[in-house]
PDB file of C-alpha atoms in Angstrom:
ATOM      1  CA  MET A   1     100.074  -4.678 -23.543  1.00 46.00           C
ATOM      2  CA  ASN A   2      98.640  -1.643 -25.443  1.00 48.00           C
ATOM      3  CA  ARG A   3      95.292  -3.328 -25.938  1.00 48.00           C
ATOM      4  CA  PHE A   4      94.389  -2.555 -22.260  1.00 42.00           C
ATOM      5  CA  ILE A   5      94.893   1.279 -22.397  1.00 44.00           C
ATOM      6  CA  PHE A   6      91.553   2.409 -23.977  1.00 43.00           C
ATOM      7  CA  PRO A   7      89.290   0.281 -21.794  1.00 45.00           C
ATOM      8  CA  LEU A   8      91.099   1.621 -18.722  1.00 41.00           C
ATOM      9  CA  ILE A   9      90.556   5.264 -19.772  1.00 42.00           C
ATOM     10  CA  PHE A  10      86.885   4.562 -20.466  1.00 41.00           C
ATOM     11  CA  LEU A  11      86.442   3.089 -17.021  1.00 39.00           C
ATOM     12  CA  LEU A  12      88.109   6.145 -15.359  1.00 41.00           C
ATOM     13  CA  ILE A  13      85.884   8.628 -17.193  1.00 42.00           C
ATOM     14  CA  ASN A  14      82.727   6.818 -16.250  1.00 44.00           C
ATOM     15  CA  SER A  15      83.779   6.660 -12.636  1.00 39.00           C
ATOM     16  CA  VAL A  16      83.860  10.514 -12.266  1.00 45.00           C
ATOM     17  CA  ALA A  17      80.743  11.839 -10.404  1.00 51.00           C
ATOM     18  CA  PHE A  18      79.711  15.443 -11.126  1.00 62.00           C
ATOM     19  CA  ALA A  19      78.201  17.335  -8.154  1.00 79.00           C
ATOM     20  CA  GLN A  20      74.729  18.754  -8.725  1.00 90.00           C
ATOM     21  CA  SER A  21      74.366  22.539  -8.329  1.00 95.00           C
ATOM     22  CA  SER A  22      72.135  24.035  -5.627  1.00 97.00           C
ATOM     23  CA  ALA A  23      70.725  27.411  -4.592  1.00 97.00           C
ATOM     24  CA  PHE A  24      69.628  28.395  -1.081  1.00 98.00           C
ATOM     25  CA  ILE A  25      67.992  31.818  -0.561  1.00 98.00           C
ATOM     26  CA  TYR A  26      68.006  33.652   2.775  1.00 97.00           C
ATOM     27  CA  GLY A  27      68.019  37.177   4.214  1.00 96.00           C
ATOM     28  CA  GLY A  28      65.289  39.778   4.103  1.00 94.00           C
ATOM     29  CA  GLY A  29      63.638  41.413   7.087  1.00 96.00           C
ATOM     30  CA  ASP A  30      61.878  44.709   7.773  1.00 97.00           C
ATOM     31  CA  LEU A  31      62.500  47.701   5.502  1.00 98.00           C
ATOM     32  CA  CYS A  32      61.253  51.246   6.033  1.00 98.00           C
ATOM     33  CA  ASP A  33      59.588  52.549   2.896  1.00 96.00           C
ATOM     34  CA  ASN A  34      61.812  55.641   2.785  1.00 96.00           C
ATOM     35  CA  ALA A  35      65.030  53.650   3.230  1.00 93.00           C
ATOM     36  CA  GLY A  36      67.307  52.312   0.524  1.00 93.00           C
ATOM     37  CA  THR A  37      67.292  48.566  -0.087  1.00 96.00           C
ATOM     38  CA  ILE A  38      67.605  45.325   1.839  1.00 97.00           C
ATOM     39  CA  ASP A  39      69.673  42.343   0.647  1.00 96.00           C
ATOM     40  CA  MET A  40      68.562  38.859  -0.327  1.00 94.00           C
ATOM     41  CA  GLU A  41      71.414  36.348  -0.597  1.00 98.00           C
ATOM     42  CA  ILE A  42      71.515  33.182  -2.655  1.00 98.00           C
ATOM     43  CA  SER A  43      74.156  30.666  -1.562  1.00 98.00           C
ATOM     44  CA  LEU A  44      75.282  28.566  -4.530  1.00 97.00           C
ATOM     45  CA  THR A  45      77.105  25.303  -5.167  1.00 96.00           C
ATOM     46  CA  GLY A  46      78.235  23.926  -8.476  1.00 95.00           C
ATOM     47  CA  THR A  47      80.194  25.324 -11.371  1.00 94.00           C
ATOM     48  CA  PRO A  48      79.733  29.008 -12.273  1.00 94.00           C
ATOM     49  CA  PRO A  49      78.139  30.710 -14.043  1.00 96.00           C
ATOM     50  CA  TRP A  50      74.684  29.908 -12.709  1.00 97.00           C
ATOM     51  CA  ASN A  51      71.368  30.701 -14.306  1.00 98.00           C
ATOM     52  CA  ILE A  52      68.845  31.611 -11.626  1.00 98.00           C
ATOM     53  CA  VAL A  53      65.139  32.339 -11.646  1.00 98.00           C
ATOM     54  CA  TYR A  54      63.608  33.630  -8.408  1.00 98.00           C
ATOM     55  CA  ALA A  55      60.043  34.615  -7.544  1.00 98.00           C
ATOM     56  CA  ILE A  56      58.371  37.240  -5.351  1.00 98.00           C
ATOM     57  CA  ASP A  57      55.097  35.985  -3.881  1.00 98.00           C
ATOM     58  CA  GLY A  58      55.078  33.266  -6.533  1.00 97.00           C
ATOM     59  CA  VAL A  59      55.607  35.619  -9.467  1.00 98.00           C
ATOM     60  CA  ASN A  60      58.705  34.705 -11.458  1.00 98.00           C
ATOM     61  CA  GLN A  61      61.213  37.473 -12.043  1.00 97.00           C
ATOM     62  CA  ALA A  62      63.551  37.825 -15.010  1.00 96.00           C
ATOM     63  CA  ALA A  63      66.289  35.195 -15.179  1.00 96.00           C
ATOM     64  CA  ILE A  64      69.715  36.279 -13.985  1.00 96.00           C
ATOM     65  CA  SER A  65      73.215  35.031 -14.665  1.00 96.00           C
ATOM     66  CA  ALA A  66      75.449  34.853 -11.604  1.00 96.00           C
ATOM     67  CA  SER A  67      79.147  34.249 -11.296  1.00 95.00           C
ATOM     68  CA  SER A  68      79.666  35.349  -7.676  1.00 94.00           C
ATOM     69  CA  ASN A  69      78.793  33.298  -4.618  1.00 96.00           C
ATOM     70  CA  PRO A  70      76.758  34.213  -2.696  1.00 96.00           C
ATOM     71  CA  TYR A  71      74.722  36.198  -5.177  1.00 97.00           C
ATOM     72  CA  ILE A  72      73.239  39.391  -3.694  1.00 97.00           C
ATOM     73  CA  ILE A  73      69.817  40.704  -4.665  1.00 96.00           C
ATOM     74  CA  PRO A  74      69.247  44.237  -3.312  1.00 97.00           C
ATOM     75  CA  THR A  75      65.534  45.000  -3.179  1.00 97.00           C
ATOM     76  CA  LYS A  76      62.914  47.379  -1.840  1.00 96.00           C
ATOM     77  CA  ILE A  77      59.931  45.232  -2.861  1.00 97.00           C
ATOM     78  CA  GLY A  78      58.011  43.483  -0.127  1.00 97.00           C
ATOM     79  CA  GLY A  79      57.018  39.826  -0.324  1.00 98.00           C
ATOM     80  CA  VAL A  80      58.212  36.238   0.025  1.00 98.00           C
ATOM     81  CA  TYR A  81      61.279  35.436  -2.086  1.00 98.00           C
ATOM     82  CA  THR A  82      61.988  31.901  -3.326  1.00 98.00           C
ATOM     83  CA  VAL A  83      64.322  30.384  -5.911  1.00 98.00           C
ATOM     84  CA  VAL A  84      62.366  28.712  -8.705  1.00 98.00           C
ATOM     85  CA  SER A  85      65.268  27.136 -10.580  1.00 97.00           C
ATOM     86  CA  VAL A  86      69.037  27.055 -10.799  1.00 98.00           C
ATOM     87  CA  SER A  87      71.370  25.493 -13.348  1.00 97.00           C
ATOM     88  CA  ASP A  88      75.060  25.602 -14.092  1.00 95.00           C
ATOM     89  CA  ALA A  89      77.311  24.262 -16.839  1.00 89.00           C
ATOM     90  CA  ILE A  90      76.661  20.697 -15.675  1.00 91.00           C
ATOM     91  CA  GLY A  91      72.892  20.794 -15.483  1.00 93.00           C
ATOM     92  CA  VAL A  92      69.792  21.636 -13.452  1.00 96.00           C
ATOM     93  CA  GLY A  93      70.240  21.927  -9.703  1.00 96.00           C
ATOM     94  CA  THR A  94      68.130  21.947  -6.562  1.00 97.00           C
ATOM     95  CA  THR A  95      66.594  24.945  -4.767  1.00 97.00           C
ATOM     96  CA  SER A  96      65.648  25.616  -1.154  1.00 97.00           C
ATOM     97  CA  GLY A  97      64.994  28.359   1.373  1.00 97.00           C
ATOM     98  CA  SER A  98      62.881  31.488   1.386  1.00 97.00           C
ATOM     99  CA  ALA A  99      63.220  35.073   2.544  1.00 97.00           C
ATOM    100  CA  THR A 100      60.557  37.597   3.492  1.00 97.00           C
ATOM    101  CA  VAL A 101      60.731  41.368   3.085  1.00 98.00           C
ATOM    102  CA  THR A 102      58.198  43.424   5.045  1.00 98.00           C
ATOM    103  CA  ILE A 103      57.816  47.079   4.046  1.00 98.00           C
ATOM    104  CA  LEU A 104      57.084  49.414   6.966  1.00 98.00           C
ATOM    105  CA  GLN A 105      55.572  52.860   6.519  1.00 97.00           C
ATOM    106  CA  ALA A 106      57.942  55.472   7.883  1.00 97.00           C
ATOM    107  CA  PRO A 107      56.655  58.622   9.596  1.00 97.00           C
ATOM    108  CA  SER A 108      56.426  61.862   7.640  1.00 97.00           C
ATOM    109  CA  THR A 109      58.238  64.346   9.847  1.00 98.00           C
ATOM    110  CA  GLN A 110      56.649  67.761  10.236  1.00 98.00           C
ATOM    111  CA  PHE A 111      56.960  70.608  12.722  1.00 98.00           C
ATOM    112  CA  THR A 112      55.959  74.221  13.167  1.00 98.00           C
ATOM    113  CA  ILE A 113      57.767  77.161  14.748  1.00 98.00           C
ATOM    114  CA  GLU A 114      55.983  79.605  17.024  1.00 96.00           C
ATOM    115  CA  GLU A 115      58.075  82.465  15.598  1.00 92.00           C
ATOM    116  CA  ASP A 116      60.493  81.968  12.705  1.00 92.00           C
ATOM    117  CA  THR A 117      61.870  85.517  12.886  1.00 93.00           C
ATOM    118  CA  LEU A 118      63.371  86.369  16.262  1.00 94.00           C
ATOM    119  CA  SER A 119      64.970  89.422  17.768  1.00 90.00           C
ATOM    120  CA  PHE A 120      68.437  89.002  19.221  1.00 86.00           C
ATOM    121  CA  ILE A 121      67.025  90.731  22.305  1.00 85.00           C
ATOM    122  CA  TYR A 122      64.758  87.747  23.009  1.00 89.00           C
ATOM    123  CA  PRO A 123      65.852  84.915  20.691  1.00 94.00           C
ATOM    124  CA  SER A 124      63.566  82.212  22.133  1.00 95.00           C
ATOM    125  CA  THR A 125      60.789  80.255  20.452  1.00 97.00           C
ATOM    126  CA  GLN A 126      58.875  76.980  20.770  1.00 98.00           C
ATOM    127  CA  PHE A 127      58.856  74.150  18.261  1.00 98.00           C
ATOM    128  CA  GLN A 128      55.776  71.942  17.833  1.00 98.00           C
ATOM    129  CA  ASP A 129      56.143  68.410  16.479  1.00 98.00           C
ATOM    130  CA  LYS A 130      53.345  67.524  14.042  1.00 98.00           C
ATOM    131  CA  THR A 131      54.588  64.055  13.081  1.00 98.00           C
ATOM    132  CA  ILE A 132      51.969  61.304  13.229  1.00 96.00           C
ATOM    133  CA  GLY A 133      53.116  58.144  14.997  1.00 95.00           C
ATOM    134  CA  ALA A 134      56.478  59.437  16.200  1.00 97.00           C
ATOM    135  CA  THR A 135      57.833  58.082  19.474  1.00 98.00           C
ATOM    136  CA  ALA A 136      61.314  59.645  19.510  1.00 98.00           C
ATOM    137  CA  TRP A 137      62.689  63.008  18.424  1.00 99.00           C
ATOM    138  CA  SER A 138      66.087  64.497  17.717  1.00 99.00           C
ATOM    139  CA  TRP A 139      66.288  68.277  17.311  1.00 99.00           C
ATOM    140  CA  ASN A 140      69.360  70.005  15.923  1.00 98.00           C
ATOM    141  CA  PHE A 141      69.012  73.773  16.174  1.00 98.00           C
ATOM    142  CA  GLY A 142      71.979  74.596  13.963  1.00 96.00           C
ATOM    143  CA  ASP A 143      73.738  76.675  16.609  1.00 95.00           C
ATOM    144  CA  ASN A 144      76.238  74.120  17.975  1.00 94.00           C
ATOM    145  CA  THR A 145      74.101  73.382  21.031  1.00 96.00           C
ATOM    146  CA  ALA A 146      73.315  69.870  22.274  1.00 96.00           C
ATOM    147  CA  ILE A 147      70.719  67.689  20.558  1.00 98.00           C
ATOM    148  CA  ASP A 148      67.293  68.035  22.194  1.00 98.00           C
ATOM    149  CA  ASN A 149      65.172  64.868  22.461  1.00 98.00           C
ATOM    150  CA  SER A 150      61.954  66.395  23.771  1.00 98.00           C
ATOM    151  CA  GLN A 151      58.867  66.458  21.578  1.00 98.00           C
ATOM    152  CA  ASN A 152      58.021  70.162  21.682  1.00 98.00           C
ATOM    153  CA  PRO A 153      61.111  72.013  22.873  1.00 98.00           C
ATOM    154  CA  VAL A 154      61.569  75.682  23.671  1.00 98.00           C
ATOM    155  CA  HIS A 155      64.975  76.854  22.506  1.00 98.00           C
ATOM    156  CA  THR A 156      66.931  80.044  23.061  1.00 96.00           C
ATOM    157  CA  PHE A 157      69.456  80.898  20.382  1.00 94.00           C
ATOM    158  CA  ASP A 158      72.626  82.847  20.965  1.00 87.00           C
ATOM    159  CA  SER A 159      72.223  86.579  20.445  1.00 77.00           C
ATOM    160  CA  ILE A 160      74.049  86.304  17.138  1.00 85.00           C
ATOM    161  CA  VAL A 161      72.317  87.617  14.052  1.00 88.00           C
ATOM    162  CA  GLY A 162      71.993  85.030  11.288  1.00 92.00           C
ATOM    163  CA  VAL A 163      70.005  82.247   9.648  1.00 95.00           C
ATOM    164  CA  TYR A 164      69.748  78.956  11.560  1.00 97.00           C
ATOM    165  CA  GLN A 165      68.652  75.650  10.001  1.00 98.00           C
ATOM    166  CA  VAL A 166      66.602  73.645  12.480  1.00 98.00           C
ATOM    167  CA  THR A 167      66.479  69.909  11.732  1.00 99.00           C
ATOM    168  CA  LEU A 168      64.110  67.336  13.238  1.00 99.00           C
ATOM    169  CA  ILE A 169      64.561  63.567  12.943  1.00 99.00           C
ATOM    170  CA  ALA A 170      61.418  61.770  14.130  1.00 99.00           C
ATOM    171  CA  SER A 171      61.328  57.983  14.656  1.00 98.00           C
ATOM    172  CA  ASP A 172      58.504  55.515  15.300  1.00 98.00           C
ATOM    173  CA  ILE A 173      58.262  52.220  17.212  1.00 97.00           C
ATOM    174  CA  ASN A 174      59.720  50.335  14.231  1.00 96.00           C
ATOM    175  CA  ASN A 175      62.827  52.542  14.208  1.00 96.00           C
ATOM    176  CA  CYS A 176      61.733  54.037  10.911  1.00 98.00           C
ATOM    177  CA  SER A 177      62.635  57.709  10.752  1.00 98.00           C
ATOM    178  CA  ASP A 178      62.215  60.763   8.591  1.00 98.00           C
ATOM    179  CA  THR A 179      63.995  64.106   8.524  1.00 98.00           C
ATOM    180  CA  THR A 180      62.808  67.601   7.777  1.00 98.00           C
ATOM    181  CA  PHE A 181      64.104  71.100   8.419  1.00 97.00           C
ATOM    182  CA  HIS A 182      63.076  74.744   8.530  1.00 98.00           C
ATOM    183  CA  GLN A 183      65.148  77.897   8.536  1.00 97.00           C
ATOM    184  CA  LEU A 184      64.865  80.475  11.279  1.00 95.00           C
ATOM    185  CA  TRP A 185      66.139  84.059  11.285  1.00 95.00           C
ATOM    186  CA  VAL A 186      67.609  85.779  14.333  1.00 94.00           C
ATOM    187  CA  ASN A 187      67.423  89.431  13.426  1.00 91.00           C
ATOM    188  CA  ASP A 188      69.121  92.473  14.811  1.00 89.00           C
ATOM    189  CA  LYS A 189      66.750  94.974  16.413  1.00 87.00           C
ATOM    190  CA  TYR A 190      67.262  98.530  17.436  1.00 91.00           C
ATOM    191  CA  TYR A 191      66.252  99.936  20.779  1.00 93.00           C
ATOM    192  CA  ILE A 192      66.607 103.220  22.609  1.00 96.00           C
ATOM    193  CA  TYR A 193      65.653 103.760  26.229  1.00 96.00           C
ATOM    194  CA  ILE A 194      65.231 107.287  27.597  1.00 98.00           C
ATOM    195  CA  PRO A 195      63.827 107.734  31.131  1.00 96.00           C
ATOM    196  CA  SER A 196      60.772 109.911  31.662  1.00 97.00           C
ATOM    197  CA  SER A 197      62.270 111.675  34.692  1.00 97.00           C
ATOM    198  CA  PHE A 198      65.545 112.397  36.470  1.00 96.00           C
ATOM    199  CA  THR A 199      66.692 114.071  39.695  1.00 95.00           C
ATOM    200  CA  PRO A 200      69.765 116.316  39.314  1.00 94.00           C
ATOM    201  CA  ASP A 201      70.184 116.802  43.090  1.00 89.00           C
ATOM    202  CA  TRP A 202      73.642 115.184  43.166  1.00 88.00           C
ATOM    203  CA  ASP A 203      72.792 112.497  45.649  1.00 87.00           C
ATOM    204  CA  GLY A 204      74.449 109.939  43.400  1.00 85.00           C
ATOM    205  CA  LEU A 205      71.161 108.510  42.124  1.00 88.00           C
ATOM    206  CA  ASN A 206      69.646 109.372  38.760  1.00 91.00           C
ATOM    207  CA  ASP A 207      71.467 112.720  38.694  1.00 93.00           C
ATOM    208  CA  LYS A 208      71.685 112.921  34.913  1.00 95.00           C
ATOM    209  CA  LEU A 209      69.368 112.141  32.062  1.00 97.00           C
ATOM    210  CA  CYS A 210      71.082 109.407  30.067  1.00 96.00           C
ATOM    211  CA  LEU A 211      70.036 106.687  27.650  1.00 97.00           C
ATOM    212  CA  TYR A 212      70.767 103.188  26.386  1.00 96.00           C
ATOM    213  CA  TYR A 213      70.671 102.200  22.736  1.00 95.00           C
ATOM    214  CA  HIS A 214      71.554  99.546  20.198  1.00 91.00           C
ATOM    215  CA  ALA A 215      71.654  99.281  16.398  1.00 91.00           C
ATOM    216  CA  ILE A 216      71.217 103.006  15.776  1.00 94.00           C
ATOM    217  CA  ARG A 217      73.111 104.989  13.154  1.00 96.00           C
ATOM    218  CA  GLU A 218      74.945 107.279  15.525  1.00 96.00           C
ATOM    219  CA  SER A 219      75.534 110.022  12.951  1.00 97.00           C
ATOM    220  CA  THR A 220      71.767 110.537  12.519  1.00 98.00           C
ATOM    221  CA  PHE A 221      71.001 111.101  16.212  1.00 98.00           C
ATOM    222  CA  VAL A 222      69.494 114.438  17.326  1.00 98.00           C
ATOM    223  CA  PHE A 223      68.150 115.104  20.822  1.00 98.00           C
ATOM    224  CA  LYS A 224      66.450 118.292  22.034  1.00 98.00           C
ATOM    225  CA  VAL A 225      64.720 119.313  25.254  1.00 98.00           C
ATOM    226  CA  TYR A 226      62.076 122.083  25.255  1.00 98.00           C
ATOM    227  CA  ASN A 227      60.443 123.982  28.076  1.00 97.00           C
ATOM    228  CA  LEU A 228      56.674 124.350  27.943  1.00 94.00           C
ATOM    229  CA  ARG A 229      57.037 127.664  26.055  1.00 95.00           C
ATOM    230  CA  GLY A 230      58.770 125.798  23.234  1.00 96.00           C
ATOM    231  CA  ASP A 231      62.272 127.130  23.900  1.00 97.00           C
ATOM    232  CA  VAL A 232      65.187 124.744  23.345  1.00 98.00           C
ATOM    233  CA  VAL A 233      66.970 124.318  26.679  1.00 98.00           C
ATOM    234  CA  PHE A 234      69.219 121.419  25.684  1.00 98.00           C
ATOM    235  CA  TYR A 235      70.556 120.077  22.389  1.00 98.00           C
ATOM    236  CA  THR A 236      73.018 117.390  21.325  1.00 98.00           C
ATOM    237  CA  ASP A 237      73.735 115.367  18.224  1.00 98.00           C
ATOM    238  CA  ASN A 238      76.353 113.174  19.917  1.00 97.00           C
ATOM    239  CA  ILE A 239      74.624 110.055  21.178  1.00 97.00           C
ATOM    240  CA  LYS A 240      77.767 108.847  22.947  1.00 95.00           C
ATOM    241  CA  GLU A 241      77.614 111.887  25.250  1.00 95.00           C
ATOM    242  CA  MET A 242      74.182 110.693  26.382  1.00 96.00           C
ATOM    243  CA  VAL A 243      75.031 107.034  27.064  1.00 96.00           C
ATOM    244  CA  CYS A 244      74.675 106.023  30.712  1.00 94.00           C
ATOM    245  CA  ASP A 245      77.947 105.073  32.384  1.00 88.00           C
ATOM    246  CA  ASN A 246      79.090 104.078  35.848  1.00 80.00           C
ATOM    247  CA  PHE A 247      80.784 107.385  36.597  1.00 75.00           C
ATOM    248  CA  SER A 248      77.955 109.825  35.727  1.00 74.00           C
ATOM    249  CA  LYS A 249      80.166 111.581  33.200  1.00 87.00           C
ATOM    250  CA  ASN A 250      77.640 111.315  30.382  1.00 94.00           C
ATOM    251  CA  GLY A 251      74.124 112.669  30.096  1.00 96.00           C
ATOM    252  CA  TRP A 252      72.318 115.945  30.676  1.00 97.00           C
ATOM    253  CA  ASP A 253      72.602 117.484  34.135  1.00 95.00           C
ATOM    254  CA  GLY A 254      69.475 119.661  33.951  1.00 96.00           C
ATOM    255  CA  THR A 255      71.208 122.945  33.143  1.00 97.00           C
ATOM    256  CA  HIS A 256      70.401 125.308  30.294  1.00 97.00           C
ATOM    257  CA  ASN A 257      72.240 124.487  27.095  1.00 92.00           C
ATOM    258  CA  LYS A 258      73.572 128.054  26.671  1.00 92.00           C
ATOM    259  CA  SER A 259      73.480 129.805  30.033  1.00 94.00           C
ATOM    260  CA  GLY A 260      74.527 126.824  32.130  1.00 94.00           C
ATOM    261  CA  LYS A 261      71.948 127.725  34.796  1.00 95.00           C
ATOM    262  CA  GLU A 262      69.988 125.064  36.599  1.00 95.00           C
ATOM    263  CA  LEU A 263      66.512 124.663  35.176  1.00 97.00           C
ATOM    264  CA  PRO A 264      63.518 124.666  37.506  1.00 96.00           C
ATOM    265  CA  ILE A 265      61.516 121.667  38.567  1.00 96.00           C
ATOM    266  CA  GLY A 266      58.745 120.838  36.161  1.00 96.00           C
ATOM    267  CA  ASN A 267      57.620 119.290  32.933  1.00 97.00           C
ATOM    268  CA  TYR A 268      59.668 119.439  29.756  1.00 98.00           C
ATOM    269  CA  VAL A 269      59.356 117.838  26.346  1.00 98.00           C
ATOM    270  CA  TYR A 270      62.141 116.019  24.569  1.00 98.00           C
ATOM    271  CA  GLU A 271      62.403 115.435  20.834  1.00 98.00           C
ATOM    272  CA  VAL A 272      64.500 112.578  19.500  1.00 98.00           C
ATOM    273  CA  TYR A 273      65.348 111.695  15.918  1.00 98.00           C
ATOM    274  CA  PHE A 274      67.495 108.856  14.574  1.00 98.00           C
ATOM    275  CA  GLN A 275      67.745 106.145  11.941  1.00 97.00           C
ATOM    276  CA  ASP A 276      68.005 102.514  12.925  1.00 93.00           C
ATOM    277  CA  PHE A 277      70.577 100.113  11.474  1.00 90.00           C
ATOM    278  CA  GLU A 278      68.317  99.381   8.501  1.00 88.00           C
ATOM    279  CA  GLY A 279      67.870 103.052   7.677  1.00 93.00           C
ATOM    280  CA  TRP A 280      64.322 103.419   8.993  1.00 95.00           C
ATOM    281  CA  LYS A 281      63.666 106.905  10.386  1.00 97.00           C
ATOM    282  CA  HIS A 282      62.299 107.434  13.879  1.00 97.00           C
ATOM    283  CA  HIS A 283      61.036 110.754  15.228  1.00 98.00           C
ATOM    284  CA  ASP A 284      59.315 111.096  18.573  1.00 97.00           C
ATOM    285  CA  TYR A 285      58.246 113.580  21.264  1.00 98.00           C
ATOM    286  CA  ARG A 286      57.824 112.610  24.913  1.00 97.00           C
ATOM    287  CA  PHE A 287      57.258 114.362  28.232  1.00 98.00           C
ATOM    288  CA  LEU A 288      60.168 114.605  30.652  1.00 97.00           C
ATOM    289  CA  TYR A 289      59.899 115.493  34.338  1.00 98.00           C
ATOM    290  CA  LEU A 290      62.780 117.234  36.117  1.00 97.00           C
ATOM    291  CA  ILE A 291      62.796 116.682  39.878  1.00 95.00           C
ATOM    292  CA  ARG A 292      65.099 118.351  42.387  1.00 84.00           C
TER     293      ARG A 292
END
C-alpha cells in the first residue's frame, strides 16, 4: 500500500500550473508645466514583489521594485510611457499598454496698476492684465469684495486706510493657470476747505465763514483774518469752532474779533497754519471777500 504514496505526490506537484505575471500601463494626459505631477498606473498580476522596467520615449528608466498593485508612477516628464519588462518570484511576465504625458506651457501672469498708492478720498484705480495667451481672469482685491472676472477692471476700495494684496489668476484655453499679486496702499490724506467769500446778511445762506477738514492735528490749527491795512480782525486756534454745521452755530460771522462790530464789505486776507496727520506743516495766505 505505501509504495503508491510518492508517485501520487509527484503527480500532484507536476499538475500545479503557475500563472504568469503581467504588467499593463495606463494613465497620463495633459500636464501644465507649472503644476505638480500626473500619475501613471501599472496594473499587475502575479506574485509580489515585482521587478519593473519602464521607458519614456523608448529610453529605459531605472528598475523599480513594486509590492503594491496598481503601482503608481507620479511624473512631470512628457513622453510616451511603456513597460519594458516585468518579473515576479515565479519568472518573467508579459507587458502591454502605453500612456502619454503632454506638457503644456502655462501662462506667466502679469499685471500693472495705474496707481498703487491711493488716497482714501478717491480710492479707485485701474488694473491692466499683461498676461500673454490668457483667456480668463480672476481678480481678488483683498478687500472682501466679489471676485472680478474682467480683463482690465477698475476697482474702488473702501475708504479704509491700509495695505491691500491684489491677486490675479489668469488661465489659458488649456485650463493652465498662473497666479501673481501686487500690494496696494490706500493712504490717509488731509484736506481743508475754506471758502473764498461769505455773506453775513442773515438770510440763512452762507451767513458764516466755516470750513471742512480731515486728518489735521487740531492742536496745531491757527486761523487769522486781516484787513487790507494788516490789522487782525479775527483770530481762533480752535478748529472745531470753525467747522460747518447744520445750525450755523460755528464759524465767523464777520464781526471784529475784539469790538464785536460788523466789518464792512470788502477784501480781507486770511492766514491759516496747521500740521497734517503726518506732521507736515502747512502755512498759507488767501484772499477772502465779505459780502453783505
